[in-house]
């Protein structure tokens, strides 16, 4: 009798559902991995400009913040009102929980983020999932 050992099967985490924009003709993911305030302002500007160019129902915009970029989604960020306005218009802001966990491990304190942010476990994994589902990646 021959005994074979099977390697454990690694299970990928379930991808977060794609935004519900059934009439979107354009799909864009904006990457934010810098804490630079000029880059943060540029990401916000790009999102606003696309909403002006296209009907908000015709464009799906998702901002994925990871690494130092998650500071955009901290409660004391001066862009908070702009972000909340974009969320009200259908733009989604994702925050990487791996980054949040790393900050907590390094500082002993879990960073707070705004309720408008959508937590995703792996920011880069979210970008990959979106690009595999027809989104164009832009890194302003």
PDB file of C-alpha atoms in Angstrom:
ATOM      1  CA  UNK A   1       0.000   0.000   0.000  1.00  0.00           C
ATOM      2  CA  UNK A   2       1.396   3.331  -1.053  1.00  0.00           C
ATOM      3  CA  UNK A   3       0.798   6.352   1.145  1.00  0.00           C
ATOM      4  CA  UNK A   4       0.785   9.760  -0.482  1.00  0.00           C
ATOM      5  CA  UNK A   5       0.907  12.933   1.465  1.00  0.00           C
ATOM      6  CA  UNK A   6      -1.083  15.760   0.042  1.00  0.00           C
ATOM      7  CA  UNK A   7       0.083  19.283   0.656  1.00  0.00           C
ATOM      8  CA  UNK A   8      -2.499  21.418   2.416  1.00  0.00           C
ATOM      9  CA  UNK A   9      -4.505  23.474   0.017  1.00  0.00           C
ATOM     10  CA  UNK A  10      -4.063  27.183   0.598  1.00  0.00           C
ATOM     11  CA  UNK A  11      -7.307  29.088   0.396  1.00  0.00           C
ATOM     12  CA  UNK A  12      -7.306  32.582  -0.934  1.00  0.00           C
ATOM     13  CA  UNK A  13      -9.368  35.105   0.940  1.00  0.00           C
ATOM     14  CA  UNK A  14     -12.656  35.927  -0.710  1.00  0.00           C
ATOM     15  CA  UNK A  15     -12.235  39.025  -2.852  1.00  0.00           C
ATOM     16  CA  UNK A  16     -14.277  42.012  -1.787  1.00  0.00           C
ATOM     17  CA  UNK A  17     -17.317  42.486  -4.008  1.00  0.00           C
ATOM     18  CA  UNK A  18     -16.931  44.889  -6.872  1.00  0.00           C
ATOM     19  CA  UNK A  19     -18.779  48.196  -6.533  1.00  0.00           C
ATOM     20  CA  UNK A  20     -22.377  48.082  -7.642  1.00  0.00           C
ATOM     21  CA  UNK A  21     -22.235  50.306 -10.693  1.00  0.00           C
ATOM     22  CA  UNK A  22     -24.196  48.335 -13.294  1.00  0.00           C
ATOM     23  CA  UNK A  23     -24.155  51.178 -15.839  1.00  0.00           C
ATOM     24  CA  UNK A  24     -20.484  52.109 -15.454  1.00  0.00           C
ATOM     25  CA  UNK A  25     -18.783  52.381 -18.801  1.00  0.00           C
ATOM     26  CA  UNK A  26     -15.444  53.296 -17.237  1.00  0.00           C
ATOM     27  CA  UNK A  27     -13.737  51.634 -14.278  1.00  0.00           C
ATOM     28  CA  UNK A  28     -10.714  53.134 -12.591  1.00  0.00           C
ATOM     29  CA  UNK A  29      -8.668  52.226  -9.531  1.00  0.00           C
ATOM     30  CA  UNK A  30      -6.450  54.930  -8.062  1.00  0.00           C
ATOM     31  CA  UNK A  31      -3.475  53.726  -6.029  1.00  0.00           C
ATOM     32  CA  UNK A  32      -2.312  55.795  -3.070  1.00  0.00           C
ATOM     33  CA  UNK A  33       0.759  54.508  -1.285  1.00  0.00           C
ATOM     34  CA  UNK A  34       2.384  57.847  -0.361  1.00  0.00           C
ATOM     35  CA  UNK A  35       1.655  60.119   2.572  1.00  0.00           C
ATOM     36  CA  UNK A  36       2.618  63.173   0.491  1.00  0.00           C
ATOM     37  CA  UNK A  37      -0.208  65.723   0.745  1.00  0.00           C
ATOM     38  CA  UNK A  38       0.283  66.718  -2.924  1.00  0.00           C
ATOM     39  CA  UNK A  39      -0.298  63.124  -4.040  1.00  0.00           C
ATOM     40  CA  UNK A  40      -3.359  62.892  -1.801  1.00  0.00           C
ATOM     41  CA  UNK A  41      -4.734  66.097  -3.336  1.00  0.00           C
ATOM     42  CA  UNK A  42      -4.013  64.761  -6.824  1.00  0.00           C
ATOM     43  CA  UNK A  43      -5.940  61.526  -6.173  1.00  0.00           C
ATOM     44  CA  UNK A  44      -8.915  63.548  -4.927  1.00  0.00           C
ATOM     45  CA  UNK A  45      -8.679  65.910  -7.908  1.00  0.00           C
ATOM     46  CA  UNK A  46      -8.586  63.036 -10.410  1.00  0.00           C
ATOM     47  CA  UNK A  47     -11.690  61.493  -8.838  1.00  0.00           C
ATOM     48  CA  UNK A  48     -13.591  64.810  -8.919  1.00  0.00           C
ATOM     49  CA  UNK A  49     -12.539  65.490 -12.521  1.00  0.00           C
ATOM     50  CA  UNK A  50     -13.751  62.069 -13.661  1.00  0.00           C
ATOM     51  CA  UNK A  51     -17.095  62.573 -11.940  1.00  0.00           C
ATOM     52  CA  UNK A  52     -17.423  65.883 -13.822  1.00  0.00           C
ATOM     53  CA  UNK A  53     -16.371  64.371 -17.145  1.00  0.00           C
ATOM     54  CA  UNK A  54     -18.659  61.359 -16.909  1.00  0.00           C
ATOM     55  CA  UNK A  55     -22.027  60.944 -15.270  1.00  0.00           C
ATOM     56  CA  UNK A  56     -21.300  59.488 -11.787  1.00  0.00           C
ATOM     57  CA  UNK A  57     -23.397  56.439 -12.768  1.00  0.00           C
ATOM     58  CA  UNK A  58     -21.170  55.902 -15.814  1.00  0.00           C
ATOM     59  CA  UNK A  59     -17.840  55.729 -13.971  1.00  0.00           C
ATOM     60  CA  UNK A  60     -16.721  53.449 -11.147  1.00  0.00           C
ATOM     61  CA  UNK A  61     -13.838  54.895  -9.151  1.00  0.00           C
ATOM     62  CA  UNK A  62     -12.084  53.086  -6.348  1.00  0.00           C
ATOM     63  CA  UNK A  63      -9.169  54.533  -4.385  1.00  0.00           C
ATOM     64  CA  UNK A  64      -6.983  51.925  -2.691  1.00  0.00           C
ATOM     65  CA  UNK A  65      -4.778  53.284   0.098  1.00  0.00           C
ATOM     66  CA  UNK A  66      -1.990  51.184   1.578  1.00  0.00           C
ATOM     67  CA  UNK A  67       1.332  51.809   3.298  1.00  0.00           C
ATOM     68  CA  UNK A  68       1.802  55.486   4.172  1.00  0.00           C
ATOM     69  CA  UNK A  69      -1.119  56.298   1.855  1.00  0.00           C
ATOM     70  CA  UNK A  70      -3.637  55.246   4.517  1.00  0.00           C
ATOM     71  CA  UNK A  71      -3.035  58.568   6.281  1.00  0.00           C
ATOM     72  CA  UNK A  72      -5.488  60.052   3.756  1.00  0.00           C
ATOM     73  CA  UNK A  73      -8.210  58.145   5.611  1.00  0.00           C
ATOM     74  CA  UNK A  74      -7.293  59.197   9.149  1.00  0.00           C
ATOM     75  CA  UNK A  75      -9.974  61.283  10.935  1.00  0.00           C
ATOM     76  CA  UNK A  76      -7.719  64.347  11.270  1.00  0.00           C
ATOM     77  CA  UNK A  77      -6.754  64.477   7.574  1.00  0.00           C
ATOM     78  CA  UNK A  78      -7.635  67.922   6.171  1.00  0.00           C
ATOM     79  CA  UNK A  79      -9.204  66.249   3.099  1.00  0.00           C
ATOM     80  CA  UNK A  80     -11.835  64.399   5.125  1.00  0.00           C
ATOM     81  CA  UNK A  81     -14.821  66.464   3.918  1.00  0.00           C
ATOM     82  CA  UNK A  82     -13.728  66.059   0.276  1.00  0.00           C
ATOM     83  CA  UNK A  83     -13.402  62.298   0.735  1.00  0.00           C
ATOM     84  CA  UNK A  84     -16.835  62.065   2.338  1.00  0.00           C
ATOM     85  CA  UNK A  85     -18.277  64.104  -0.547  1.00  0.00           C
ATOM     86  CA  UNK A  86     -16.693  61.724  -3.071  1.00  0.00           C
ATOM     87  CA  UNK A  87     -18.042  58.700  -1.170  1.00  0.00           C
ATOM     88  CA  UNK A  88     -21.518  60.269  -1.300  1.00  0.00           C
ATOM     89  CA  UNK A  89     -21.092  60.404  -5.098  1.00  0.00           C
ATOM     90  CA  UNK A  90     -20.200  56.716  -5.316  1.00  0.00           C
ATOM     91  CA  UNK A  91     -16.402  56.759  -5.075  1.00  0.00           C
ATOM     92  CA  UNK A  92     -15.058  54.000  -2.856  1.00  0.00           C
ATOM     93  CA  UNK A  93     -12.017  54.485  -0.597  1.00  0.00           C
ATOM     94  CA  UNK A  94     -10.356  51.248   0.524  1.00  0.00           C
ATOM     95  CA  UNK A  95      -7.951  51.058   3.464  1.00  0.00           C
ATOM     96  CA  UNK A  96      -5.437  48.217   3.750  1.00  0.00           C
ATOM     97  CA  UNK A  97      -5.869  46.340   7.036  1.00  0.00           C
ATOM     98  CA  UNK A  98      -2.403  44.784   6.702  1.00  0.00           C
ATOM     99  CA  UNK A  99      -1.005  48.328   6.980  1.00  0.00           C
ATOM    100  CA  UNK A 100      -3.307  49.119   9.920  1.00  0.00           C
ATOM    101  CA  UNK A 101      -2.159  45.903  11.654  1.00  0.00           C
ATOM    102  CA  UNK A 102       1.515  46.729  11.005  1.00  0.00           C
ATOM    103  CA  UNK A 103       1.140  50.211  12.504  1.00  0.00           C
ATOM    104  CA  UNK A 104      -0.570  48.703  15.549  1.00  0.00           C
ATOM    105  CA  UNK A 105       2.232  46.146  15.966  1.00  0.00           C
ATOM    106  CA  UNK A 106       4.935  48.806  15.637  1.00  0.00           C
ATOM    107  CA  UNK A 107       3.355  51.521  17.795  1.00  0.00           C
ATOM    108  CA  UNK A 108       1.145  49.555  20.173  1.00  0.00           C
ATOM    109  CA  UNK A 109      -1.845  51.653  19.073  1.00  0.00           C
ATOM    110  CA  UNK A 110      -4.342  50.825  16.348  1.00  0.00           C
ATOM    111  CA  UNK A 111      -4.807  53.796  14.024  1.00  0.00           C
ATOM    112  CA  UNK A 112      -8.351  55.073  13.636  1.00  0.00           C
ATOM    113  CA  UNK A 113      -9.785  55.697  10.193  1.00  0.00           C
ATOM    114  CA  UNK A 114     -12.905  57.420   8.949  1.00  0.00           C
ATOM    115  CA  UNK A 115     -16.163  55.440   8.719  1.00  0.00           C
ATOM    116  CA  UNK A 116     -16.364  56.242   4.981  1.00  0.00           C
ATOM    117  CA  UNK A 117     -13.309  54.007   4.388  1.00  0.00           C
ATOM    118  CA  UNK A 118     -13.913  50.413   3.328  1.00  0.00           C
ATOM    119  CA  UNK A 119     -11.502  47.993   5.019  1.00  0.00           C
ATOM    120  CA  UNK A 120      -9.809  45.437   2.754  1.00  0.00           C
ATOM    121  CA  UNK A 121      -7.301  42.929   4.081  1.00  0.00           C
ATOM    122  CA  UNK A 122      -4.645  43.422   1.399  1.00  0.00           C
ATOM    123  CA  UNK A 123      -4.573  46.699  -0.516  1.00  0.00           C
ATOM    124  CA  UNK A 124      -2.387  45.448  -3.353  1.00  0.00           C
ATOM    125  CA  UNK A 125      -4.543  42.315  -3.562  1.00  0.00           C
ATOM    126  CA  UNK A 126      -7.594  44.559  -3.980  1.00  0.00           C
ATOM    127  CA  UNK A 127      -5.863  46.422  -6.820  1.00  0.00           C
ATOM    128  CA  UNK A 128      -5.011  43.116  -8.469  1.00  0.00           C
ATOM    129  CA  UNK A 129      -8.602  41.901  -8.153  1.00  0.00           C
ATOM    130  CA  UNK A 130      -9.946  45.129  -9.641  1.00  0.00           C
ATOM    131  CA  UNK A 131      -7.522  45.139 -12.569  1.00  0.00           C
ATOM    132  CA  UNK A 132      -8.378  41.505 -13.281  1.00  0.00           C
ATOM    133  CA  UNK A 133     -12.027  42.599 -13.420  1.00  0.00           C
ATOM    134  CA  UNK A 134     -11.690  45.354 -15.995  1.00  0.00           C
ATOM    135  CA  UNK A 135     -10.466  48.307 -13.924  1.00  0.00           C
ATOM    136  CA  UNK A 136      -7.631  50.504 -15.186  1.00  0.00           C
ATOM    137  CA  UNK A 137      -4.934  51.239 -12.610  1.00  0.00           C
ATOM    138  CA  UNK A 138      -3.724  54.816 -12.303  1.00  0.00           C
ATOM    139  CA  UNK A 139      -1.100  55.924  -9.829  1.00  0.00           C
ATOM    140  CA  UNK A 140      -1.164  59.724  -9.791  1.00  0.00           C
TER     141      UNK A 140
END
